[in-house]
Amino acid sequence: MKSNFTTFVILALVVCGSLVAQTTGDYRSNGSGNWGDNTKWETYVGSAWVGAVSAPTGTGTITLRGTDSLFMNVAVTITGTLVSDSGEVGNSETTMTFAPGSMFLLPINNGTIPLATWDSGSTCKITGYVSGSKPANANQNFYNLTWDCPNQSANVDLSMSGNTIGGDVTIDTTGLGRMYLTSPAGFSAPITIHGNIYMRRGQFSSNGSSSADTIIIHTMGDIIVTGGNFSLSRGSGTDVHWYHHGEFSVSDATLQNSGGSTKTQRMIFAGSGTQNITLSNVTYGTGTSHFNMRVQNGSTVNLGQTVISSSNTGSFIVESGATIETAQPGGFEGNIQSTGANGGGNSLSTGANYTFNGSSAQVTGTLMPDTVHSLTLNNTSGVTLSRATVINDTLHLVAGEFDNTIPFTLGANGYVSFEGGSVKVPLGIGEDGEILPAAFSLQQNYPNPFNPTTNIQFQISDLGFVSLKVFNALGMEVATIVNKTMFPGAYTVQWDATGNPSGMYMVKLTSGSQVLTKSMILAK
């Protein structure tokens, strides 16, 4: 035996030929020796196993059984299924390759995964882990990796570091234990998953260690959780930055972390296209087992109707240059209800972009800051501005009416883009580019009825002398709120009716020959 041959040593504890149904042409090992030695193989002829005329080339199902030890003295490409209880791979010039559509199956506890080249579409599937040592060589680059271990009773990490999964990671079940990608002891470089993560049952996380470290994960596809517990970290000592580029869909499952209030464990939405967050029947870890989310500069997250509930004590943070979208009638307050007690607090940047795209009427709310980079309104049922807002870049009026009774202001580089939508209060442009009312108007006071104070909003389109007075039901003047020359603009004033009896009142706005009135009710 040459020392530079790859060795694949099978140390099986049970005969695994019965684990996969036989088909004519399948192979199974029959003693120890070289892979290329046909006398070390049997082939199935439909009713019995007989001595093989030639060694397997990789097609069909190949079972490595018993205590057989086979040494790779030839390059082999697996195009079917290779079943092994355990294995050991040494350094060699020869290679094992798993072709598209092929599979390696490890149906027993512990065992060894062959060091190999895993082509696009190949799968490594672990089904027999229970406890004890992790499968050897689990920290290599795979295409698809599937973990389906219903009898698992212990936690296990794969010790990945700098590895790339070219396809999907599927967690069918982890039994009563947990499966981790890595641990601080073994981690030194980011782990990248190019496909999706499918989580169905069990518990899955990046790590589960109390040791201090920073672990970085990149997922380029979607994360789809339909059961079990998905955690960024189940380790109390690690900081975890999980950069996610796809959809995030969680239903009938739990989200949590174990870093307490002192560790930074967060999912960072970093995609180049719109990423949807969809949460349904989600529970969260209690206390400081929070789940933090951050939208990175340049990324767009659509929250839709999703609710991040108040049982999540984590934070939702939107960076400057990021974009978030909502379809909730109450705006972002309807989506982001996490308490922010951990992770720095809920924070929506004044340099971010905000989109309202619901199907029923929406308000912008007060969680959206009073200064934004851009604001996009795409709702045929209309959107109402909840407070005076500065828009530093573009107001995109895509669809529906924008109720700008409460005024907005454009920053130095601000611009209104009419793309199919409209405004309730017509707009004019002042000398400095600010938005000014194009019409003389008086809005209904709020609240109404009131006691004892109420707010009155009005707009002046031209420079001139303005009076705003209040009269009782007998036509007697009871208050003069405004009585001076005013520049064009939108104004809000307050009337304190303390000392006046309950009843109907009229507020009268006068500017030159223009007069408007509204009725008000004081209810004590």
Short mmCIF file of C-alpha atoms in Angstrom, two decimals:
data_model
loop_
_atom_site.label_atom_id
_atom_site.label_comp_id
_atom_site.label_asym_id
_atom_site.label_seq_id
_atom_site.Cartn_x
_atom_site.Cartn_y
_atom_site.Cartn_z
CA MET A 1 0.00 0.00 0.00
CA LYS A 2 1.45 3.37 -0.98
CA SER A 3 1.50 5.92 1.84
CA ASN A 4 0.09 8.69 -0.35
CA PHE A 5 -3.15 6.86 -1.12
CA THR A 6 -6.38 8.20 0.32
CA THR A 7 -7.64 5.79 2.94
CA PHE A 8 -11.27 5.32 3.70
CA VAL A 9 -11.38 2.98 6.68
CA ILE A 10 -14.76 1.53 7.55
CA LEU A 11 -15.14 0.66 11.19
CA ALA A 12 -18.79 -0.33 11.21
CA LEU A 13 -20.49 -1.67 14.31
CA VAL A 14 -23.51 -3.04 12.51
CA VAL A 15 -24.17 -4.41 9.07
CA CYS A 16 -25.74 -1.51 7.23
CA GLY A 17 -26.68 -3.34 4.05
CA SER A 18 -30.20 -3.61 5.41
CA LEU A 19 -30.44 0.16 5.93
CA VAL A 20 -30.89 0.81 2.21
CA ALA A 21 -33.04 -1.40 -0.01
CA GLN A 22 -30.96 -3.40 -2.49
CA THR A 23 -31.24 -2.91 -6.22
CA THR A 24 -29.59 -4.99 -8.90
CA GLY A 25 -26.11 -3.63 -9.47
CA ASP A 26 -25.62 -2.31 -5.92
CA TYR A 27 -22.31 -2.97 -4.17
CA ARG A 28 -21.31 -3.83 -0.62
CA SER A 29 -17.88 -4.34 0.88
CA ASN A 30 -16.60 -7.84 1.59
CA GLY A 31 -13.37 -7.45 3.54
CA SER A 32 -10.51 -5.02 3.94
CA GLY A 33 -8.15 -3.88 1.23
CA ASN A 34 -7.97 -1.50 -1.73
CA TRP A 35 -11.09 0.11 -3.14
CA GLY A 36 -10.01 -0.92 -6.64
CA ASP A 37 -9.67 -4.63 -5.71
CA ASN A 38 -12.83 -6.37 -6.97
CA THR A 39 -12.31 -9.26 -4.51
CA LYS A 40 -13.19 -6.88 -1.69
CA TRP A 41 -16.66 -6.29 -3.10
CA GLU A 42 -19.94 -8.08 -3.65
CA THR A 43 -22.66 -7.03 -6.05
CA TYR A 44 -26.39 -7.66 -5.88
CA VAL A 45 -27.84 -9.64 -8.82
CA GLY A 46 -31.51 -9.42 -7.90
CA SER A 47 -31.82 -12.33 -5.49
CA ALA A 48 -28.41 -12.71 -3.89
CA TRP A 49 -25.05 -11.08 -3.28
CA VAL A 50 -22.20 -12.52 -5.36
CA GLY A 51 -18.54 -11.72 -5.77
CA ALA A 52 -18.00 -8.63 -7.89
CA VAL A 53 -16.25 -8.85 -11.25
CA SER A 54 -15.03 -5.25 -10.91
CA ALA A 55 -14.82 -2.64 -8.16
CA PRO A 56 -17.60 -0.04 -7.90
CA THR A 57 -17.14 3.11 -9.95
CA GLY A 58 -19.68 5.15 -7.97
CA THR A 59 -23.06 4.30 -9.49
CA GLY A 60 -26.03 2.84 -7.60
CA THR A 61 -25.84 2.27 -3.85
CA ILE A 62 -22.50 1.36 -2.31
CA THR A 63 -22.53 0.09 1.28
CA LEU A 64 -19.42 -0.07 3.43
CA ARG A 65 -20.23 -2.59 6.13
CA GLY A 66 -19.06 -4.46 9.18
CA THR A 67 -15.45 -3.99 10.20
CA ASP A 68 -14.23 -3.73 6.62
CA SER A 69 -11.38 -1.30 5.99
CA LEU A 70 -11.09 0.00 2.45
CA PHE A 71 -8.26 2.19 1.19
CA MET A 72 -8.81 4.57 -1.69
CA ASN A 73 -6.20 3.69 -4.28
CA VAL A 74 -8.21 5.11 -7.19
CA ALA A 75 -10.14 8.32 -7.81
CA VAL A 76 -13.86 7.66 -7.41
CA THR A 77 -16.86 9.75 -8.40
CA ILE A 78 -20.03 8.85 -6.52
CA THR A 79 -23.09 9.31 -8.72
CA GLY A 80 -25.48 7.27 -6.58
CA THR A 81 -25.51 6.79 -2.79
CA LEU A 82 -22.58 5.90 -0.55
CA VAL A 83 -23.64 4.49 2.83
CA SER A 84 -21.09 4.32 5.64
CA ASP A 85 -21.06 3.73 9.37
CA SER A 86 -17.73 5.47 9.92
CA GLY A 87 -14.63 6.32 7.97
CA GLU A 88 -11.19 7.76 8.08
CA VAL A 89 -9.60 9.77 5.28
CA GLY A 90 -5.86 10.38 4.93
CA ASN A 91 -3.85 12.68 2.67
CA SER A 92 -3.56 11.55 -0.93
CA GLU A 93 -3.30 12.60 -4.53
CA THR A 94 -6.46 10.61 -5.24
CA THR A 95 -9.87 12.22 -4.70
CA MET A 96 -13.40 11.27 -3.92
CA THR A 97 -16.06 13.34 -5.67
CA PHE A 98 -19.79 13.42 -5.08
CA ALA A 99 -21.47 14.22 -8.38
CA PRO A 100 -24.70 16.21 -8.85
CA GLY A 101 -27.64 14.27 -7.40
CA SER A 102 -25.46 11.91 -5.35
CA MET A 103 -25.65 11.36 -1.59
CA PHE A 104 -23.50 10.30 1.31
CA LEU A 105 -25.54 8.74 4.11
CA LEU A 106 -24.28 8.34 7.69
CA PRO A 107 -26.92 6.26 9.50
CA ILE A 108 -25.11 5.52 12.79
CA ASN A 109 -23.82 7.45 15.79
CA ASN A 110 -20.51 9.30 15.45
CA GLY A 111 -18.80 7.91 12.34
CA THR A 112 -16.79 9.68 9.67
CA ILE A 113 -17.71 11.71 6.62
CA PRO A 114 -15.24 11.21 3.75
CA LEU A 115 -13.17 14.22 2.80
CA ALA A 116 -14.39 14.88 -0.71
CA THR A 117 -15.30 17.34 -3.40
CA TRP A 118 -19.04 17.95 -3.21
CA ASP A 119 -20.39 19.03 -6.57
CA SER A 120 -23.50 21.16 -7.09
CA GLY A 121 -26.57 19.11 -6.21
CA SER A 122 -24.79 16.56 -4.00
CA THR A 123 -25.96 15.91 -0.43
CA CYS A 124 -24.36 14.83 2.82
CA LYS A 125 -27.08 13.43 5.10
CA ILE A 126 -26.57 12.60 8.77
CA THR A 127 -29.33 10.42 10.26
CA GLY A 128 -27.78 8.38 13.07
CA TYR A 129 -26.19 10.80 15.53
CA VAL A 130 -27.23 10.20 19.15
CA SER A 131 -24.51 11.49 21.47
CA GLY A 132 -20.77 11.61 22.01
CA SER A 133 -18.23 12.59 19.37
CA LYS A 134 -19.38 14.59 16.38
CA PRO A 135 -19.11 12.99 12.94
CA ALA A 136 -15.50 13.34 11.85
CA ASN A 137 -14.79 15.70 8.93
CA ALA A 138 -18.06 17.58 9.42
CA ASN A 139 -16.12 20.84 9.10
CA GLN A 140 -15.59 20.72 5.33
CA ASN A 141 -17.27 22.41 2.38
CA PHE A 142 -20.50 20.72 1.31
CA TYR A 143 -23.18 21.43 -1.22
CA ASN A 144 -26.37 20.29 0.55
CA LEU A 145 -26.16 19.31 4.21
CA THR A 146 -29.09 17.53 5.87
CA TRP A 147 -29.36 16.72 9.59
CA ASP A 148 -32.13 14.25 10.46
CA CYS A 149 -31.38 12.59 13.80
CA PRO A 150 -34.60 11.75 15.68
CA ASN A 151 -32.75 9.80 18.41
CA GLN A 152 -30.31 12.59 19.20
CA SER A 153 -30.00 13.21 22.95
CA ALA A 154 -26.91 15.44 23.18
CA ASN A 155 -25.81 18.79 21.80
CA VAL A 156 -23.22 18.68 19.03
CA ASP A 157 -21.29 21.25 16.98
CA LEU A 158 -19.75 20.66 13.56
CA SER A 159 -16.64 22.80 14.28
CA MET A 160 -17.03 24.74 11.04
CA SER A 161 -14.76 27.70 10.36
CA GLY A 162 -14.31 29.42 7.01
CA ASN A 163 -16.48 26.75 5.40
CA THR A 164 -18.91 27.22 2.53
CA ILE A 165 -22.17 25.38 2.01
CA GLY A 166 -22.92 25.73 -1.69
CA GLY A 167 -26.56 24.71 -1.41
CA ASP A 168 -29.07 24.22 1.40
CA VAL A 169 -28.86 23.32 5.06
CA THR A 170 -31.88 21.26 6.16
CA ILE A 171 -32.63 20.54 9.80
CA ASP A 172 -35.34 17.87 9.82
CA THR A 173 -34.92 17.07 13.51
CA THR A 174 -32.32 17.14 16.29
CA GLY A 175 -34.30 14.90 18.64
CA LEU A 176 -33.85 16.14 22.21
CA GLY A 177 -30.50 17.79 21.49
CA ARG A 178 -29.21 20.76 19.54
CA MET A 179 -27.08 21.09 16.41
CA TYR A 180 -24.57 23.93 16.15
CA LEU A 181 -22.53 24.97 13.13
CA THR A 182 -19.44 25.80 15.15
CA SER A 183 -17.94 26.71 18.52
CA PRO A 184 -15.65 29.55 19.61
CA ALA A 185 -12.83 27.04 20.09
CA GLY A 186 -12.97 26.04 16.43
CA PHE A 187 -14.06 29.29 14.77
CA SER A 188 -11.63 31.65 13.05
CA ALA A 189 -13.32 32.70 9.76
CA PRO A 190 -16.89 33.40 8.57
CA ILE A 191 -19.19 30.55 7.53
CA THR A 192 -21.18 31.07 4.32
CA ILE A 193 -24.38 29.28 3.28
CA HIS A 194 -25.25 30.07 -0.34
CA GLY A 195 -28.61 28.28 -0.38
CA ASN A 196 -31.53 28.19 2.03
CA ILE A 197 -31.85 27.05 5.61
CA TYR A 198 -34.88 24.82 6.20
CA MET A 199 -35.65 24.29 9.89
CA ARG A 200 -38.46 21.84 10.66
CA ARG A 201 -37.96 20.37 14.14
CA GLY A 202 -35.37 20.41 16.89
CA GLN A 203 -32.94 23.15 17.90
CA PHE A 204 -30.40 24.83 15.63
CA SER A 205 -27.94 27.65 16.22
CA SER A 206 -24.51 28.98 15.29
CA ASN A 207 -22.97 27.83 18.59
CA GLY A 208 -23.68 26.91 22.19
CA SER A 209 -20.59 27.98 24.10
CA SER A 210 -19.97 30.26 27.06
CA SER A 211 -16.51 31.12 25.69
CA ALA A 212 -15.92 34.66 24.44
CA ASP A 213 -15.59 35.14 20.70
CA THR A 214 -17.25 36.80 17.71
CA ILE A 215 -18.87 34.42 15.22
CA ILE A 216 -19.88 35.60 11.74
CA ILE A 217 -22.39 33.77 9.53
CA HIS A 218 -23.54 34.72 6.01
CA THR A 219 -26.73 33.23 4.56
CA MET A 220 -27.30 34.18 0.94
CA GLY A 221 -30.60 32.33 0.48
CA ASP A 222 -33.77 32.22 2.59
CA ILE A 223 -34.26 31.10 6.16
CA ILE A 224 -37.53 29.17 6.43
CA VAL A 225 -38.42 27.92 9.91
CA THR A 226 -41.62 25.88 10.30
CA GLY A 227 -40.98 24.40 13.73
CA GLY A 228 -38.47 23.97 16.52
CA ASN A 229 -36.09 26.57 17.94
CA PHE A 230 -33.95 28.77 15.70
CA SER A 231 -31.32 30.79 17.55
CA LEU A 232 -28.52 33.04 16.44
CA SER A 233 -26.58 31.82 19.47
CA ARG A 234 -27.24 29.45 22.35
CA GLY A 235 -23.88 30.42 23.81
CA SER A 236 -23.77 32.99 26.59
CA GLY A 237 -20.22 34.13 25.86
CA THR A 238 -20.27 34.85 22.14
CA ASP A 239 -21.11 37.84 19.99
CA VAL A 240 -22.82 36.67 16.79
CA HIS A 241 -23.25 38.74 13.63
CA TRP A 242 -25.52 36.78 11.29
CA TYR A 243 -25.66 38.56 7.92
CA HIS A 244 -28.79 37.45 6.10
CA HIS A 245 -29.48 38.22 2.42
CA GLY A 246 -32.78 36.44 1.73
CA GLU A 247 -36.29 36.01 3.06
CA PHE A 248 -36.88 35.38 6.76
CA SER A 249 -40.00 33.29 7.36
CA VAL A 250 -40.79 31.79 10.77
CA SER A 251 -44.01 30.03 11.74
CA ASP A 252 -45.01 27.85 14.71
CA ALA A 253 -41.50 28.12 16.13
CA THR A 254 -39.31 29.84 18.73
CA LEU A 255 -36.68 32.54 18.23
CA GLN A 256 -34.18 33.20 20.99
CA ASN A 257 -30.58 33.80 22.02
CA SER A 258 -28.62 33.04 25.16
CA GLY A 259 -26.26 35.99 25.34
CA GLY A 260 -28.10 37.95 28.01
CA SER A 261 -28.07 41.74 27.91
CA THR A 262 -24.31 42.11 27.53
CA LYS A 263 -23.66 40.27 24.25
CA THR A 264 -24.29 41.46 20.70
CA GLN A 265 -26.20 38.67 18.98
CA ARG A 266 -28.18 39.96 16.05
CA MET A 267 -29.53 39.11 12.64
CA ILE A 268 -28.37 41.75 10.17
CA PHE A 269 -30.48 42.07 7.04
CA ALA A 270 -27.90 42.78 4.35
CA GLY A 271 -29.54 41.81 1.05
CA SER A 272 -29.35 43.75 -2.20
CA GLY A 273 -33.05 43.24 -3.02
CA THR A 274 -36.19 43.50 -0.92
CA GLN A 275 -36.19 41.04 1.99
CA ASN A 276 -39.52 40.03 3.51
CA ILE A 277 -39.89 39.26 7.20
CA THR A 278 -42.87 36.98 7.80
CA LEU A 279 -43.59 35.86 11.36
CA SER A 280 -46.58 33.73 12.38
CA ASN A 281 -47.25 32.12 15.76
CA VAL A 282 -43.72 32.85 16.94
CA THR A 283 -42.63 32.65 20.57
CA TYR A 284 -39.48 34.21 21.97
CA GLY A 285 -37.04 33.31 24.69
CA THR A 286 -37.97 34.92 27.99
CA GLY A 287 -36.08 37.62 29.88
CA THR A 288 -32.75 38.36 28.26
CA SER A 289 -33.10 35.53 25.70
CA HIS A 290 -34.04 38.15 23.14
CA PHE A 291 -33.82 38.23 19.35
CA ASN A 292 -32.26 41.35 17.84
CA MET A 293 -32.69 42.46 14.22
CA ARG A 294 -30.91 45.20 12.28
CA VAL A 295 -31.42 46.52 8.74
CA GLN A 296 -28.08 47.43 7.20
CA ASN A 297 -27.30 50.51 5.13
CA GLY A 298 -28.35 49.88 1.51
CA SER A 299 -30.74 47.03 2.33
CA THR A 300 -34.54 46.96 2.13
CA VAL A 301 -36.82 45.03 4.48
CA ASN A 302 -40.55 44.67 3.94
CA LEU A 303 -42.36 44.08 7.23
CA GLY A 304 -45.79 43.84 5.60
CA GLN A 305 -48.36 42.87 8.23
CA THR A 306 -45.81 41.01 10.39
CA VAL A 307 -45.80 41.74 14.11
CA ILE A 308 -42.60 41.44 16.15
CA SER A 309 -44.42 41.01 19.44
CA SER A 310 -43.73 42.59 22.82
CA SER A 311 -42.74 39.18 24.18
CA ASN A 312 -39.46 39.79 22.34
CA THR A 313 -37.29 41.89 24.65
CA GLY A 314 -34.81 42.51 21.85
CA SER A 315 -34.39 45.50 19.55
CA PHE A 316 -35.18 46.37 15.94
CA ILE A 317 -32.67 48.83 14.51
CA VAL A 318 -32.73 50.56 11.11
CA GLU A 319 -29.45 52.06 9.96
CA SER A 320 -29.04 55.26 7.97
CA GLY A 321 -29.37 54.44 4.27
CA ALA A 322 -31.59 51.42 4.90
CA THR A 323 -35.23 51.11 3.79
CA ILE A 324 -38.17 49.55 5.61
CA GLU A 325 -41.70 49.01 4.36
CA THR A 326 -44.98 48.48 6.21
CA ALA A 327 -48.55 47.49 5.34
CA GLN A 328 -49.83 47.89 8.90
CA PRO A 329 -52.68 50.43 9.31
CA GLY A 330 -50.89 51.92 12.32
CA GLY A 331 -47.56 52.16 10.56
CA PHE A 332 -44.37 50.78 12.03
CA GLU A 333 -45.86 50.73 15.53
CA GLY A 334 -48.02 47.89 14.26
CA ASN A 335 -44.97 45.89 13.17
CA ILE A 336 -42.29 46.68 15.73
CA GLN A 337 -43.63 45.94 19.19
CA SER A 338 -40.46 44.40 20.65
CA THR A 339 -39.62 46.14 23.91
CA GLY A 340 -36.03 47.07 23.07
CA ALA A 341 -34.98 46.28 26.64
CA ASN A 342 -31.94 44.45 25.26
CA GLY A 343 -29.77 45.12 22.25
CA GLY A 344 -29.68 48.90 22.40
CA GLY A 345 -33.38 49.73 22.03
CA ASN A 346 -35.62 50.09 18.98
CA SER A 347 -34.13 52.74 16.71
CA LEU A 348 -35.23 53.99 13.28
CA SER A 349 -32.66 56.30 11.73
CA THR A 350 -33.46 59.80 10.47
CA GLY A 351 -31.27 58.92 7.49
CA ALA A 352 -33.34 55.88 6.50
CA ASN A 353 -36.09 55.52 3.89
CA TYR A 354 -39.69 54.64 4.79
CA THR A 355 -42.43 53.10 2.65
CA PHE A 356 -46.15 52.69 3.35
CA ASN A 357 -47.72 50.15 0.99
CA GLY A 358 -50.79 48.76 2.76
CA SER A 359 -54.19 48.00 1.28
CA SER A 360 -56.23 49.73 4.01
CA ALA A 361 -55.78 53.33 5.17
CA GLN A 362 -52.55 53.95 7.06
CA VAL A 363 -51.04 56.55 9.38
CA THR A 364 -47.32 57.21 9.57
CA GLY A 365 -47.37 57.00 13.37
CA THR A 366 -44.70 58.26 15.73
CA LEU A 367 -42.18 55.40 15.56
CA MET A 368 -41.14 56.75 12.17
CA PRO A 369 -38.83 59.66 13.07
CA ASP A 370 -39.85 63.26 12.41
CA THR A 371 -36.97 63.56 9.95
CA VAL A 372 -36.48 61.00 7.17
CA HIS A 373 -34.33 60.62 4.09
CA SER A 374 -37.17 59.64 1.74
CA LEU A 375 -40.83 58.75 2.15
CA THR A 376 -42.75 56.54 -0.31
CA LEU A 377 -46.55 56.31 -0.23
CA ASN A 378 -48.06 53.50 -2.29
CA ASN A 379 -51.53 52.89 -0.87
CA THR A 380 -54.73 53.48 -2.85
CA SER A 381 -56.61 53.77 0.46
CA GLY A 382 -54.44 56.70 1.50
CA VAL A 383 -51.82 57.56 4.11
CA THR A 384 -52.12 60.24 6.80
CA LEU A 385 -49.10 62.07 8.19
CA SER A 386 -49.18 61.76 11.99
CA ARG A 387 -46.80 64.59 12.85
CA ALA A 388 -44.83 67.35 11.19
CA THR A 389 -42.00 65.70 9.26
CA VAL A 390 -38.89 66.85 7.43
CA ILE A 391 -38.15 64.94 4.20
CA ASN A 392 -34.54 65.47 3.19
CA ASP A 393 -34.64 63.68 -0.15
CA THR A 394 -37.75 62.59 -2.08
CA LEU A 395 -41.43 62.24 -1.28
CA HIS A 396 -42.62 59.54 -3.70
CA LEU A 397 -46.39 59.80 -4.22
CA VAL A 398 -47.00 56.49 -6.01
CA ALA A 399 -50.68 55.76 -5.30
CA GLY A 400 -53.50 57.11 -3.14
CA GLU A 401 -53.99 60.40 -1.35
CA PHE A 402 -51.44 61.70 1.12
CA ASP A 403 -53.27 63.49 3.92
CA ASN A 404 -50.80 66.25 4.65
CA THR A 405 -53.14 68.22 6.89
CA ILE A 406 -50.30 68.03 9.38
CA PRO A 407 -47.60 69.64 7.24
CA PHE A 408 -44.29 68.31 6.05
CA THR A 409 -41.17 70.23 5.07
CA LEU A 410 -38.65 69.47 2.37
CA GLY A 411 -34.98 69.64 3.27
CA ALA A 412 -32.38 71.48 1.20
CA ASN A 413 -32.31 68.64 -1.34
CA GLY A 414 -35.94 67.65 -0.94
CA TYR A 415 -38.26 66.95 -3.85
CA VAL A 416 -41.86 65.84 -4.40
CA SER A 417 -42.28 63.18 -7.08
CA PHE A 418 -45.87 62.74 -8.30
CA GLU A 419 -45.95 59.15 -9.59
CA GLY A 420 -49.69 58.53 -9.51
CA GLY A 421 -50.53 59.68 -6.00
CA SER A 422 -51.86 63.01 -4.74
CA VAL A 423 -51.89 65.29 -1.70
CA LYS A 424 -54.92 66.40 0.27
CA VAL A 425 -53.65 69.94 0.86
CA PRO A 426 -52.32 71.49 -2.39
CA LEU A 427 -48.66 72.44 -2.28
CA GLY A 428 -46.75 75.59 -3.14
CA ILE A 429 -43.02 76.26 -3.07
CA GLY A 430 -41.49 79.04 -0.99
CA GLU A 431 -38.39 81.08 -1.85
CA ASP A 432 -36.16 78.63 0.06
CA GLY A 433 -37.76 75.57 -1.52
CA GLU A 434 -39.93 74.68 1.44
CA ILE A 435 -43.40 73.26 0.86
CA LEU A 436 -46.10 75.87 1.41
CA PRO A 437 -49.88 75.55 1.23
CA ALA A 438 -51.27 76.58 -2.14
CA ALA A 439 -54.63 77.32 -0.53
CA PHE A 440 -56.10 79.19 2.44
CA SER A 441 -57.58 76.52 4.74
CA LEU A 442 -58.83 75.78 8.24
CA GLN A 443 -58.87 72.22 9.56
CA GLN A 444 -61.21 70.70 12.10
CA ASN A 445 -59.86 71.07 15.61
CA TYR A 446 -58.57 68.01 17.46
CA PRO A 447 -59.54 66.58 19.78
CA ASN A 448 -63.19 67.39 19.31
CA PRO A 449 -65.11 67.31 21.65
CA PHE A 450 -62.40 68.54 24.01
CA ASN A 451 -61.73 69.59 27.61
CA PRO A 452 -60.15 71.99 28.25
CA THR A 453 -57.64 72.34 25.38
CA THR A 454 -57.79 71.67 21.66
CA ASN A 455 -55.48 72.12 18.67
CA ILE A 456 -56.41 74.22 15.64
CA GLN A 457 -54.53 73.89 12.34
CA PHE A 458 -54.67 76.38 9.48
CA GLN A 459 -52.74 77.29 6.34
CA ILE A 460 -51.96 80.71 4.91
CA SER A 461 -51.06 80.95 1.22
CA ASP A 462 -50.12 84.65 1.10
CA LEU A 463 -48.38 87.16 3.34
CA GLY A 464 -51.02 89.16 5.20
CA PHE A 465 -52.79 90.07 8.42
CA VAL A 466 -54.46 87.05 10.04
CA SER A 467 -56.95 86.74 12.86
CA LEU A 468 -58.17 83.57 14.52
CA LYS A 469 -61.01 84.11 16.96
CA VAL A 470 -63.45 81.97 18.94
CA PHE A 471 -67.15 82.78 19.38
CA ASN A 472 -69.80 81.18 21.58
CA ALA A 473 -73.23 80.01 20.45
CA LEU A 474 -74.62 83.53 20.96
CA GLY A 475 -72.05 84.99 18.56
CA MET A 476 -70.05 86.64 21.32
CA GLU A 477 -66.27 86.68 20.93
CA VAL A 478 -64.67 84.72 23.78
CA ALA A 479 -61.04 84.44 22.64
CA THR A 480 -58.55 85.92 20.18
CA ILE A 481 -55.88 83.34 19.46
CA VAL A 482 -54.07 85.00 16.53
CA ASN A 483 -54.12 88.65 15.54
CA LYS A 484 -51.01 89.57 13.52
CA THR A 485 -49.29 89.59 10.13
CA MET A 486 -48.17 86.10 9.11
CA PHE A 487 -46.05 84.61 6.36
CA PRO A 488 -47.36 81.80 4.12
CA GLY A 489 -47.19 78.47 5.89
CA ALA A 490 -48.97 75.86 7.96
CA TYR A 491 -49.63 76.57 11.61
CA THR A 492 -50.96 74.79 14.67
CA VAL A 493 -52.20 76.73 17.70
CA GLN A 494 -53.88 75.67 20.92
CA TRP A 495 -56.95 77.10 22.61
CA ASP A 496 -57.35 76.66 26.35
CA ALA A 497 -61.06 76.91 27.13
CA THR A 498 -60.62 76.92 30.90
CA GLY A 499 -63.22 79.28 32.36
CA ASN A 500 -65.70 78.75 29.53
CA PRO A 501 -68.83 76.65 29.95
CA SER A 502 -69.62 73.50 27.99
CA GLY A 503 -71.27 74.05 24.68
CA MET A 504 -70.89 74.77 20.98
CA TYR A 505 -68.22 77.23 19.85
CA MET A 506 -67.13 78.56 16.47
CA VAL A 507 -63.55 79.29 15.42
CA LYS A 508 -63.19 81.93 12.69
CA LEU A 509 -60.10 82.38 10.49
CA THR A 510 -59.78 85.66 8.57
CA SER A 511 -57.10 86.86 6.17
CA GLY A 512 -57.98 89.80 3.95
CA SER A 513 -61.29 88.98 2.28
CA GLN A 514 -60.98 85.26 3.01
CA VAL A 515 -63.01 83.87 5.90
CA LEU A 516 -63.38 80.26 7.11
CA THR A 517 -65.19 78.85 10.14
CA LYS A 518 -65.41 75.52 12.00
CA SER A 519 -67.61 74.38 14.87
CA MET A 520 -66.13 73.00 18.10
CA ILE A 521 -67.66 71.29 21.15
CA LEU A 522 -66.39 71.90 24.67
CA ALA A 523 -67.58 69.04 26.90
CA LYS A 524 -66.74 69.33 30.58
#
